[in-house]
GROMACS .gro file of C-alpha atoms in nm:
model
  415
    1UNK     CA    1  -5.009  -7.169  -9.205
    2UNK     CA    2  -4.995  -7.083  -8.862
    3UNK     CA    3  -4.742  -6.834  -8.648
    4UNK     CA    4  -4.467  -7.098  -8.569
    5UNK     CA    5  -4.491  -7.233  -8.966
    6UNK     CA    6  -4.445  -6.819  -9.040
    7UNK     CA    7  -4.120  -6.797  -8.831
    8UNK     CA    8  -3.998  -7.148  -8.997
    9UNK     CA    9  -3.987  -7.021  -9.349
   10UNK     CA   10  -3.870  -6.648  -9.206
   11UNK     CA   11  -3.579  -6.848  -9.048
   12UNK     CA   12  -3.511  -7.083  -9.346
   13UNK     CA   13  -3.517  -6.762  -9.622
   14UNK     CA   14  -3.313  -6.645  -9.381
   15UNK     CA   15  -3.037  -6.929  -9.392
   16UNK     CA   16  -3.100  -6.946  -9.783
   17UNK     CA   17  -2.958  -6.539  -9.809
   18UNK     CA   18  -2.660  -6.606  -9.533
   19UNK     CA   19  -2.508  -6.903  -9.715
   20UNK     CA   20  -2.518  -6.756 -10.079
   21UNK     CA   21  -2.537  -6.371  -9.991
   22UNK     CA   22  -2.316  -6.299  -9.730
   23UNK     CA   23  -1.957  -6.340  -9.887
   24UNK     CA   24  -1.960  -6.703  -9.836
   25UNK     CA   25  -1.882  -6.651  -9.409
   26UNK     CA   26  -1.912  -6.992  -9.361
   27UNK     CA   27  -1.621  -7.120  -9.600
   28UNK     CA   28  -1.249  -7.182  -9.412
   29UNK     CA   29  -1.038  -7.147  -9.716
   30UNK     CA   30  -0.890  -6.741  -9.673
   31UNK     CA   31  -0.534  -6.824  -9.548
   32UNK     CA   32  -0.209  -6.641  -9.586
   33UNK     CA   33  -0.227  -6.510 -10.002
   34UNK     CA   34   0.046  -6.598 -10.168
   35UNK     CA   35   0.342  -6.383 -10.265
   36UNK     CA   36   0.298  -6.272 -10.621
   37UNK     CA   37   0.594  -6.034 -10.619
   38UNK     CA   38   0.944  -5.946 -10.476
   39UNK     CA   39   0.954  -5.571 -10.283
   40UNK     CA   40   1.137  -5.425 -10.606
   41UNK     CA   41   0.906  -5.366 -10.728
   42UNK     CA   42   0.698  -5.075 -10.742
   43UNK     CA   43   0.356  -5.086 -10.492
   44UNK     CA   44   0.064  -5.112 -10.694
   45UNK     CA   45  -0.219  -5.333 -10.687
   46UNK     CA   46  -0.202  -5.681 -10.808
   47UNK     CA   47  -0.434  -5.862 -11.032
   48UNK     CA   48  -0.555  -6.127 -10.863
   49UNK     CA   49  -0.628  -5.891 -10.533
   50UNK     CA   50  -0.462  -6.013 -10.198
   51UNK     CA   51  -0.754  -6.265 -10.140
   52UNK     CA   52  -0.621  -6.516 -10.375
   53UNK     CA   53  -0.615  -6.854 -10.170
   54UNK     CA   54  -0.294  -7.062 -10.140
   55UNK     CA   55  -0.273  -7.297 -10.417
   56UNK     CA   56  -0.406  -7.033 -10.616
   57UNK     CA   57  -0.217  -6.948 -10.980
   58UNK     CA   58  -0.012  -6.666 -10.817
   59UNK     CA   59   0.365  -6.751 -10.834
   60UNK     CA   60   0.482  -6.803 -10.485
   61UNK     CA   61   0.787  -6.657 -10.441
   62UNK     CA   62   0.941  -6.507 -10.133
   63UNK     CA   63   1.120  -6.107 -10.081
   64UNK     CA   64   1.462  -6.070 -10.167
   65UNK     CA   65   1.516  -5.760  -9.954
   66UNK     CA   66   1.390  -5.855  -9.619
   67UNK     CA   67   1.214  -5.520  -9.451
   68UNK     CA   68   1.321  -5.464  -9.103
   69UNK     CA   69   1.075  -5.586  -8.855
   70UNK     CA   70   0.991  -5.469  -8.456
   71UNK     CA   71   0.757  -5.756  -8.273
   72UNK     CA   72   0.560  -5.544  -8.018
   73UNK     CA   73   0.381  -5.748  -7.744
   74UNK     CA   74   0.181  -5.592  -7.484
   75UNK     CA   75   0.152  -5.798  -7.147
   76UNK     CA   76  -0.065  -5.772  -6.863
   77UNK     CA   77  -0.014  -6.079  -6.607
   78UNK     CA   78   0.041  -6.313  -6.830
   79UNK     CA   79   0.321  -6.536  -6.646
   80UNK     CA   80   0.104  -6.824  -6.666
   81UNK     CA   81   0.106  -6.815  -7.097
   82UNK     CA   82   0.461  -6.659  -7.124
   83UNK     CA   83   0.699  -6.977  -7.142
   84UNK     CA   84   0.453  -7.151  -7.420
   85UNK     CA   85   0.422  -6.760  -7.660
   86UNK     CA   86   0.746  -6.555  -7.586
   87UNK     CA   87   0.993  -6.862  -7.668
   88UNK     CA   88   0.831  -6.903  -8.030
   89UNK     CA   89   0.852  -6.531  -8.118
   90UNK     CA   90   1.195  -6.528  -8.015
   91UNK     CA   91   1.302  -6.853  -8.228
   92UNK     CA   92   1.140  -6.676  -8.539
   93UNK     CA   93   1.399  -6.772  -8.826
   94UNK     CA   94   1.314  -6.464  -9.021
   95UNK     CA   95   1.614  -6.402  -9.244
   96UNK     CA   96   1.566  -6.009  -9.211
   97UNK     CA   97   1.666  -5.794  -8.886
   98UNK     CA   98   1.376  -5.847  -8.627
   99UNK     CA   99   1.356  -5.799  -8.232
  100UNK     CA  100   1.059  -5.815  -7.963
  101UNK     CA  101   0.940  -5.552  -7.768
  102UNK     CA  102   0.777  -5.657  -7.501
  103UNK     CA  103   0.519  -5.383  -7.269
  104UNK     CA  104   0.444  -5.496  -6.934
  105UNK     CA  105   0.171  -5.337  -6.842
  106UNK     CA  106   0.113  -5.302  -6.516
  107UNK     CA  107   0.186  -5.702  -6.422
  108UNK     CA  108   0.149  -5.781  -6.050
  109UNK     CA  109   0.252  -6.168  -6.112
  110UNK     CA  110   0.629  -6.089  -6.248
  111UNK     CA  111   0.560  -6.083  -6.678
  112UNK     CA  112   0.854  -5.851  -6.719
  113UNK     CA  113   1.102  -6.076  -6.505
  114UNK     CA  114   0.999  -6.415  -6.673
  115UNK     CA  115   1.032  -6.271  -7.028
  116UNK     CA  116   1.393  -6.149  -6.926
  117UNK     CA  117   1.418  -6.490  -6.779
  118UNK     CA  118   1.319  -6.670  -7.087
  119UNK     CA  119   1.468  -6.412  -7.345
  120UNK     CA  120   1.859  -6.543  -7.132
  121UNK     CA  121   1.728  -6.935  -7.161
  122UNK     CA  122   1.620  -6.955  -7.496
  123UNK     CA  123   1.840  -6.673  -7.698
  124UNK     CA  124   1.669  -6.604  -8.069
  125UNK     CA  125   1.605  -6.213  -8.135
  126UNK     CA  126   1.692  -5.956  -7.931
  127UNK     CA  127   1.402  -5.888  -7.651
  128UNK     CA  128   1.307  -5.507  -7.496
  129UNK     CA  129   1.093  -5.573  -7.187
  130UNK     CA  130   0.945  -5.179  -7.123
  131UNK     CA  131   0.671  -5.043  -6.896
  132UNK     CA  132   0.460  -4.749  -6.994
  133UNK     CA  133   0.323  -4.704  -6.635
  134UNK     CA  134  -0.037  -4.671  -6.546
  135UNK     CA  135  -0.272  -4.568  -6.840
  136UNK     CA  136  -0.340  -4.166  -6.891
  137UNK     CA  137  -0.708  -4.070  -6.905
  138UNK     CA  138  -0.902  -4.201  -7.210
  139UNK     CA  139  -0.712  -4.478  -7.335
  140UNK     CA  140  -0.758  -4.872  -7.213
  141UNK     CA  141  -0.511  -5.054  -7.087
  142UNK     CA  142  -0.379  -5.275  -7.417
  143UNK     CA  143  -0.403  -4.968  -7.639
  144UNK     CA  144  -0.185  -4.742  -7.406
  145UNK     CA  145   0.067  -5.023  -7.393
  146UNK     CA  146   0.066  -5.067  -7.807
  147UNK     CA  147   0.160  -4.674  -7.800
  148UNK     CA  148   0.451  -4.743  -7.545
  149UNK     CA  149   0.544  -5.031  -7.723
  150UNK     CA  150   0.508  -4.907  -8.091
  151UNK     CA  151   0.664  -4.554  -8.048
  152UNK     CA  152   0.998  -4.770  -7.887
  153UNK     CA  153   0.925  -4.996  -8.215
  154UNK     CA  154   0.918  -4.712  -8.428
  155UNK     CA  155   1.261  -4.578  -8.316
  156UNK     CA  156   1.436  -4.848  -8.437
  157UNK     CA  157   1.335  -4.758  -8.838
  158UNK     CA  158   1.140  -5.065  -8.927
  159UNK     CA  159   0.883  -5.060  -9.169
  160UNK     CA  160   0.677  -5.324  -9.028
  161UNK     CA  161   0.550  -5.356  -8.682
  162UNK     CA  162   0.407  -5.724  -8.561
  163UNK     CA  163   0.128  -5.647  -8.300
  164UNK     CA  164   0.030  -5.992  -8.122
  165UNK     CA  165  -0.103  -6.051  -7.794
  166UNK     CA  166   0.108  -6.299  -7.518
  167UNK     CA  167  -0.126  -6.551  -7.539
  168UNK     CA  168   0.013  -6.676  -7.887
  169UNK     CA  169   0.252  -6.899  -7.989
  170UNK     CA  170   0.374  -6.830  -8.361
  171UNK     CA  171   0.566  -7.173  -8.535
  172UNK     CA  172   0.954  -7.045  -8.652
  173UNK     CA  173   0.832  -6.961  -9.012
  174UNK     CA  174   0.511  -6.753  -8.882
  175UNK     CA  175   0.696  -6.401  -8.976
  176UNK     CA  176   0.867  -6.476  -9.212
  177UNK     CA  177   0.544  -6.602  -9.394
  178UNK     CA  178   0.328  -6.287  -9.313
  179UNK     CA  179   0.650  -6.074  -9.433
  180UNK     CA  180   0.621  -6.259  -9.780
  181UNK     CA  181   0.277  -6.199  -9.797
  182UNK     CA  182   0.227  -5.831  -9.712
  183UNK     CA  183   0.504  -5.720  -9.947
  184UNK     CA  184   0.430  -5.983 -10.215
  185UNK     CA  185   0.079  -5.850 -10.250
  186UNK     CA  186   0.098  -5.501 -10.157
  187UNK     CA  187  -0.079  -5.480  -9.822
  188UNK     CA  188  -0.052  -5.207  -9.581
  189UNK     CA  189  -0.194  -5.430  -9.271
  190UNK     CA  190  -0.200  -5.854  -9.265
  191UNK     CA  191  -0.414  -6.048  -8.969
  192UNK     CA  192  -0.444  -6.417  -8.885
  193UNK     CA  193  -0.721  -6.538  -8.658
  194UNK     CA  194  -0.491  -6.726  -8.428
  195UNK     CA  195  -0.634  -7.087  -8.408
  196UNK     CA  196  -0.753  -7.113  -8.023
  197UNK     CA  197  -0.723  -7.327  -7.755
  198UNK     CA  198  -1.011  -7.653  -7.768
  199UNK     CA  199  -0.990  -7.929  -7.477
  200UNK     CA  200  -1.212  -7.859  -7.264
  201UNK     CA  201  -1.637  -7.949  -7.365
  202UNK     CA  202  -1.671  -7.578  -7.282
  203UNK     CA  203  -1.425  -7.496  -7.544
  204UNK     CA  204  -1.502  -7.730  -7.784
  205UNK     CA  205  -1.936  -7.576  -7.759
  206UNK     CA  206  -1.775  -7.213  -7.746
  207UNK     CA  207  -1.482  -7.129  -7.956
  208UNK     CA  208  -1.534  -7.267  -8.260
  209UNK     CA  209  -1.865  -7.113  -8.263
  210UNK     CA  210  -1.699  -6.757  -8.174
  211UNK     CA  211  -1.487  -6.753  -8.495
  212UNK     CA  212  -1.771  -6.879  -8.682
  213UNK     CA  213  -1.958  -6.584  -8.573
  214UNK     CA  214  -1.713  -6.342  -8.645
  215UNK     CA  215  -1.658  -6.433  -8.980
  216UNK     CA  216  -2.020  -6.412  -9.042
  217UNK     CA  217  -2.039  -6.067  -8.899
  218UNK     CA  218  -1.729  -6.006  -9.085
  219UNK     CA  219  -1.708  -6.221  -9.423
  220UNK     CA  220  -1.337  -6.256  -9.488
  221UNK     CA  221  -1.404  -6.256  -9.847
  222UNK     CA  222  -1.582  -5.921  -9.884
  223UNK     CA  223  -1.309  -5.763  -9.613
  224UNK     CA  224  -1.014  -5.954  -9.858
  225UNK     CA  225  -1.156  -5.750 -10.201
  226UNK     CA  226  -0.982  -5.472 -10.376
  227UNK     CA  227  -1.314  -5.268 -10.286
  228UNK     CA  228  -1.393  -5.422  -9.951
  229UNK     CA  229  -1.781  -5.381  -9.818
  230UNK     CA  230  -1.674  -5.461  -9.474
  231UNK     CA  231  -1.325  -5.399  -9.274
  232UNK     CA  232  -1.167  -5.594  -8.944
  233UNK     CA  233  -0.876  -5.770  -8.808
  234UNK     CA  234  -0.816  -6.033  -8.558
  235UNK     CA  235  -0.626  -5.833  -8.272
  236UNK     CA  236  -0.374  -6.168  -8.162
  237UNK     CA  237  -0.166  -6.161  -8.474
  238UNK     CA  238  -0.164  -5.822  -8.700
  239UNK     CA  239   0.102  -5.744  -8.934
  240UNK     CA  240   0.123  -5.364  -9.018
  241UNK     CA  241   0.346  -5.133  -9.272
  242UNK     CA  242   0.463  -4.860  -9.032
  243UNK     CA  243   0.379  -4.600  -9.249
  244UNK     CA  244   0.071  -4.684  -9.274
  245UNK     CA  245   0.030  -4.640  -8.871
  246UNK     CA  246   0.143  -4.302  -8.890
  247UNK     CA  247  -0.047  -4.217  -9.177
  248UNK     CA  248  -0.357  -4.373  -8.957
  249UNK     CA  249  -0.254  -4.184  -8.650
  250UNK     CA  250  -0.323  -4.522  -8.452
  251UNK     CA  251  -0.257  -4.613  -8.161
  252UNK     CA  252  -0.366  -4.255  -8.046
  253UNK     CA  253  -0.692  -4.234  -8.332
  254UNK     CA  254  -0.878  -4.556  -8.155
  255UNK     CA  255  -0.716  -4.481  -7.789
  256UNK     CA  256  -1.078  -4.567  -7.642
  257UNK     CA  257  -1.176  -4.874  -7.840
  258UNK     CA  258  -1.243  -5.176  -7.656
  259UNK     CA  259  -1.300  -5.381  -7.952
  260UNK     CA  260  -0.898  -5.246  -8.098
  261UNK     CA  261  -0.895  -5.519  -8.353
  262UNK     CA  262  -1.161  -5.357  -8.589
  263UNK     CA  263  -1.102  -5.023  -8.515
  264UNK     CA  264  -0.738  -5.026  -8.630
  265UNK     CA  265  -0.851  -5.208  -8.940
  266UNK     CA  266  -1.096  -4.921  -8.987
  267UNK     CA  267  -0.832  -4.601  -8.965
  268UNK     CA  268  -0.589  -4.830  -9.173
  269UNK     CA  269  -0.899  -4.827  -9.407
  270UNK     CA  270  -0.939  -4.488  -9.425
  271UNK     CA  271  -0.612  -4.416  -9.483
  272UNK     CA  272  -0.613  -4.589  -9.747
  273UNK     CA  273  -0.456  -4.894  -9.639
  274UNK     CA  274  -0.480  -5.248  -9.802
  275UNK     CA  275  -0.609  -5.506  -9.515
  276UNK     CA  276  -0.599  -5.869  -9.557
  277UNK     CA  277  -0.772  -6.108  -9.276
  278UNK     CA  278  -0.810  -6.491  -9.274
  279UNK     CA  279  -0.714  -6.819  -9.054
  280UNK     CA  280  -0.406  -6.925  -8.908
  281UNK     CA  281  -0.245  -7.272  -8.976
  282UNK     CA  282   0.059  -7.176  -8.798
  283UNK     CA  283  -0.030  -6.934  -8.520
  284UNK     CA  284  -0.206  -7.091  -8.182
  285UNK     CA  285  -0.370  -6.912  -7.903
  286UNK     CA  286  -0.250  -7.047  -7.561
  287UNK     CA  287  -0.447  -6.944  -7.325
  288UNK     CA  288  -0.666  -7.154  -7.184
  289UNK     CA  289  -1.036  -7.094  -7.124
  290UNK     CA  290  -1.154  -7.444  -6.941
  291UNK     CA  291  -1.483  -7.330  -6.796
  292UNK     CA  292  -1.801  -7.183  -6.865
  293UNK     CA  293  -1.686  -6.858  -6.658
  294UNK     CA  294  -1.365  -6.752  -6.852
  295UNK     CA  295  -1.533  -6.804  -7.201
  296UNK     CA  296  -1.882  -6.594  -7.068
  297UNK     CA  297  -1.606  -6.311  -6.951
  298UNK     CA  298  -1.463  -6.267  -7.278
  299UNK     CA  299  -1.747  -6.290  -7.455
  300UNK     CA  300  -1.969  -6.055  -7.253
  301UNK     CA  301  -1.653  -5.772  -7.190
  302UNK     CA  302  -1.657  -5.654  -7.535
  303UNK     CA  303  -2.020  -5.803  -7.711
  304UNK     CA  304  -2.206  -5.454  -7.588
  305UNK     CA  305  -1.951  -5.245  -7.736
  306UNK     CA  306  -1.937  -5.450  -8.067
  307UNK     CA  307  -2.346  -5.313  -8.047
  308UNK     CA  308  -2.194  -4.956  -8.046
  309UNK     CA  309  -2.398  -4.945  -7.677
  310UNK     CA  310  -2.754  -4.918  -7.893
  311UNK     CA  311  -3.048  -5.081  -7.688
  312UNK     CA  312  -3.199  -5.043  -8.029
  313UNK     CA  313  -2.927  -5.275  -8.175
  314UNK     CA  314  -2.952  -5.487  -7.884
  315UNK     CA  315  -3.277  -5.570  -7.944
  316UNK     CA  316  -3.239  -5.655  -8.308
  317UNK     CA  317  -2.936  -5.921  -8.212
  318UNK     CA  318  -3.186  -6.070  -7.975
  319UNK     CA  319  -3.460  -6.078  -8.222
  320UNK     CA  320  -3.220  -6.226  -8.506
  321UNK     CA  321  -3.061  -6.504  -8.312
  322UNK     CA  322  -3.379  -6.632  -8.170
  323UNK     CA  323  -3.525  -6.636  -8.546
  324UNK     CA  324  -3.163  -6.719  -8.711
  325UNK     CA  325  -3.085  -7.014  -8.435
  326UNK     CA  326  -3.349  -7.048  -8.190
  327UNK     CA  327  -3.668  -7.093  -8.408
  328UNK     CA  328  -3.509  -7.414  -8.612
  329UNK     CA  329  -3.522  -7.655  -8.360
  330UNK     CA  330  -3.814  -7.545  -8.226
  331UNK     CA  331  -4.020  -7.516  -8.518
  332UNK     CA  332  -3.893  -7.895  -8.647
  333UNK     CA  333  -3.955  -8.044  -8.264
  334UNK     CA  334  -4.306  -7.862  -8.201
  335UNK     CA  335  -4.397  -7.924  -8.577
  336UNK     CA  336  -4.365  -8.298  -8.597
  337UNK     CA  337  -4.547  -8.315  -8.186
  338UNK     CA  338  -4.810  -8.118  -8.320
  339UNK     CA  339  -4.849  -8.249  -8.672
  340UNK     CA  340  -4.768  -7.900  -8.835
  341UNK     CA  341  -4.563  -8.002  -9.111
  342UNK     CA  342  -4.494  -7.707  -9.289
  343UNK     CA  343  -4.343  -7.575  -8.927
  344UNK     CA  344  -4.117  -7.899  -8.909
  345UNK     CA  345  -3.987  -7.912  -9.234
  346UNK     CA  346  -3.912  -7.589  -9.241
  347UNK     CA  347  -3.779  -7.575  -8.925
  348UNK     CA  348  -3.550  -7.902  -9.003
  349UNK     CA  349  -3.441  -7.751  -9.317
  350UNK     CA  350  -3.346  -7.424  -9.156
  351UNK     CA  351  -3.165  -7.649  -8.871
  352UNK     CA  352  -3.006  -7.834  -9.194
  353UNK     CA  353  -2.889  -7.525  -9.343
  354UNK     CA  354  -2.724  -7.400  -9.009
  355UNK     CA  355  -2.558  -7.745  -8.886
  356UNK     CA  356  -2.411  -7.796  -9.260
  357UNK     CA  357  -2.255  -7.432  -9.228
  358UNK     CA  358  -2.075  -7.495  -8.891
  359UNK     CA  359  -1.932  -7.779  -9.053
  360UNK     CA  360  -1.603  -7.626  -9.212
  361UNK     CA  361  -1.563  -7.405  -8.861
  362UNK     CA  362  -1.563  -7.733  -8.673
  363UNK     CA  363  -1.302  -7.898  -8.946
  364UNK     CA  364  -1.061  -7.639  -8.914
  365UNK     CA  365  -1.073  -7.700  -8.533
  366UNK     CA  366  -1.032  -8.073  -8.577
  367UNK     CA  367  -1.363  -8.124  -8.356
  368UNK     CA  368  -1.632  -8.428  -8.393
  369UNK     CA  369  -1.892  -8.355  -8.616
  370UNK     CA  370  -2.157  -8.421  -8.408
  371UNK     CA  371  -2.108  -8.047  -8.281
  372UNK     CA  372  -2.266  -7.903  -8.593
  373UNK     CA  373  -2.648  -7.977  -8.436
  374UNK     CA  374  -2.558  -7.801  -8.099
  375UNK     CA  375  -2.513  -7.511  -8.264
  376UNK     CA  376  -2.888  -7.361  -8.162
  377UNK     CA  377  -2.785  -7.386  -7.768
  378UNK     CA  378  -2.451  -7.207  -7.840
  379UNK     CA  379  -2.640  -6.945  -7.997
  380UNK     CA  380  -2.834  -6.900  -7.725
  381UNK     CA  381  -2.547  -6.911  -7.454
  382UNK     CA  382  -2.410  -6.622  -7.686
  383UNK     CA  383  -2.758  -6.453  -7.659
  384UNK     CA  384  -2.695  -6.477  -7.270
  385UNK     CA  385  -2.359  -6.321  -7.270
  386UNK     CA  386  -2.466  -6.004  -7.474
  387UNK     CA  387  -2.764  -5.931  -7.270
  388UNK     CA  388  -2.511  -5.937  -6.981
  389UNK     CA  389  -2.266  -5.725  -7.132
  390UNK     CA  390  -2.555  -5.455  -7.172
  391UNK     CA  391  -2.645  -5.506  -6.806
  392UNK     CA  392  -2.281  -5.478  -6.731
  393UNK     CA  393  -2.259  -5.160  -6.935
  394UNK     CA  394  -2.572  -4.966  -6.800
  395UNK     CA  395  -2.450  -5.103  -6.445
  396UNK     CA  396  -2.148  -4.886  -6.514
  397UNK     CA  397  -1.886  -5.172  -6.487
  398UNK     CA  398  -1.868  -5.173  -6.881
  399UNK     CA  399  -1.583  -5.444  -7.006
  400UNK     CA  400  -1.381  -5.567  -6.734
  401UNK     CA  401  -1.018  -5.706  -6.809
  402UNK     CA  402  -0.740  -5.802  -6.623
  403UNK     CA  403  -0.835  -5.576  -6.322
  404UNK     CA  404  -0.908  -5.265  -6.498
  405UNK     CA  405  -1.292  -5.182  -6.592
  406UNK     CA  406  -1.390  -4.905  -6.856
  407UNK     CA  407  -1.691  -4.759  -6.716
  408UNK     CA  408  -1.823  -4.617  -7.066
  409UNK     CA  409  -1.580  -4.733  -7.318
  410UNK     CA  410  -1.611  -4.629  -7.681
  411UNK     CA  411  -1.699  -4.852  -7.966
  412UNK     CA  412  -1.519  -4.934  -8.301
  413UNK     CA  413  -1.539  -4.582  -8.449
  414UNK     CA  414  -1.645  -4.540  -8.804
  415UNK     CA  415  -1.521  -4.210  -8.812
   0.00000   0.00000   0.00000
């Protein structure tokens, strides 16, 4: 066999280990976990672990004692998304005691106004609209507004905070269902991956393909297990037990992290925290990304950092997405011009293998089908935007958001 034939089968044994040995990334069925007990009783871990799926044998029953919950939203310009997020948090029917806390960081486009404005229109739970002023050295922008927010939060004796980003629209039952879940199954910290926006064709090649990714990176069934081999959240929608934060020493233990999501999930981890992550069915990212631009931006401001800034690291992402996506097509496409037919049916298999797995992903965001092939020039437009966010990083203008940049910012700490 020659070279291209050699990098057909590496790519198609490598498809064979990421469908059946990496916790089964590709599968869409981790949603909320049912409740399997009222908070009476005593916290201990359940049989079934929190990953069991709804529709599962668990009993699902609801709490009987409703905990006490603070809604802390950190803002930075966000007028545009406001009237379609901060309305639904504030119709929440949860039958406990709940508010919103809203941080306006820093808005030059009148956030804190219009969520007064809307908090008078609509009525629902009591809003706090807060500023925490400019951030203090070594902290980025969001995080230093989650301290503001939380420590406000925190005065008010809840034991559960509700950290989601203004961008997201939660359906009336949304906190009440993550409530039910955390305390029926004992966990310390519950996160949906809000569903986001798709209209555009930009959207519909870009962000499916970024939750795919993530869940590949991060299986939700291996972060889900009593004994998890890998730990994350999704930053938009994160339930946590407040004394579990304190324990953690977050916001102020991951002050620096651009990528806050993972790193909280990590100190809730170490202090020995139960963490639950899958899909939302009733939680909706609003924001709208309708070109190329936008989706490159938030891609590329954070990719580097998710490399922990390692050009050695770099180089192996490069390396595994050309194999992983790039070498399919072109292995099946050269292999039947050229009459190597070892390269082209490996090469088709492998692009098989990879369109089949996007399948679910593209489901769950109710998009054609005919998706799944495109997959390989994704990829590589996600190849693009890391090797930008390196340049971006060893340009000094590191990850860029909302008008602030972080020169050097840290990565997820494992520490």
């Amino acid at each position: 066999m020659n070279t291209l034939a050699w990098f057909a089968f590496a790519s198609l044994a490598a498809w064979v280990w990421l469908l059946l040995g990496q916790g089964f990334f590709w599968r869409t069925d981790q949603r909320l976990p049912p409740t399997t007990r009222g908070p009476g009783h005593a916290r201990e871990a359940t049989a079934g672990g929190p990953g069991v799926p709804v529709g599962g044998h668990a009993r699902d029953e609801e709490p009987g004692a409703w905990p006490r919950v603070v809604i802390v939203v950190p803002a930075r310009d966000e007028a545009g998304v406001l009237p379609l997020s901060l309305p639904s948090l504030l119709a929440q029917d949860y039958p406990g005691v709940a508010e919103v806390v809203l941080v306006d960081d820093g808005s030059t486009d009148g956030t804190g106004a219009l969520a007064v404005e809307l908090a008078g229109r609509c009525g629902g739970l009591p809003l706090t609209v807060a500023s925490p002023g400019e951030p203090e050295p070594g902290w980025t922008g969001k995080l230093w507004a989650l301290r503001h927010g939380m420590a406000l939060a925190r005065a008010r004796g809840p034991e559960f905070l509700l950290l989601t980003d203004a961008d997201i629209a939660h359906e009336p039952d949304s906190l009440r269902l993550l409530v039910s879940a955390a305390v029926g199954n004992d966990l310390d910290l519950v996160s949906q991956m809000a569903r986001l926006r798709v209209e555009s064709m930009w959207e519909r090649l870009v962000v499916p393909a970024f939750v795919y990714f993530f869940a590949q990176l991060y299986p939700f069934r291996r972060i889900n297990r009593a004994r998890p081999r890998a730990t994350a959240a999704a930053g938009g929608c994160v339930l946590l037990r407040t004394e579990t934060a304190v324990a953690a020493g977050v916001p102020e233990s991951i002050r620096q992290a651009v990528i806050d999501d993972v790193s909280l999930a990590r100190a809730v981890r170490r202090a020995g925290g139960r963490i639950w992550l899958g899909l939302a069915e009733r939680v909706d990212s609003v924001r709208p990304y309708p070109g190329l631009g936008e989706l490159w931006r938030m891609v590329a401001r954070s990719a580097y950092a998710q490399l922990r800034h390692s050009p050695p690291l770099l180089l192996g992402t490069v390396a595994g997405l050309v194999v992983v996506y790039l070498v399919p097509p072109v292995a099946l496409v050269a292999g039947a011009a050229a009459g190597n037919a070892p390269a082209a049916w490996a090469g088709g298999g492998a692009w098989a293998a990879m369109a089949g797995s996007y399948v679910p992903m593209l489901r769950y965001y109710r998009q054609p089908l005919w998706l799944a092939p495109l997959l390989p020039f994704t990829a590589f437009l996600y190849l693009l935007m890391t090797v930008d966010s390196a340049v971006l990083h060893h340009r000094g203008r590191g990850a860029a958001w909302k008008g602030r940049t972080y020169a050097r910012p840290e990565a997820a700490p494992d520490r």
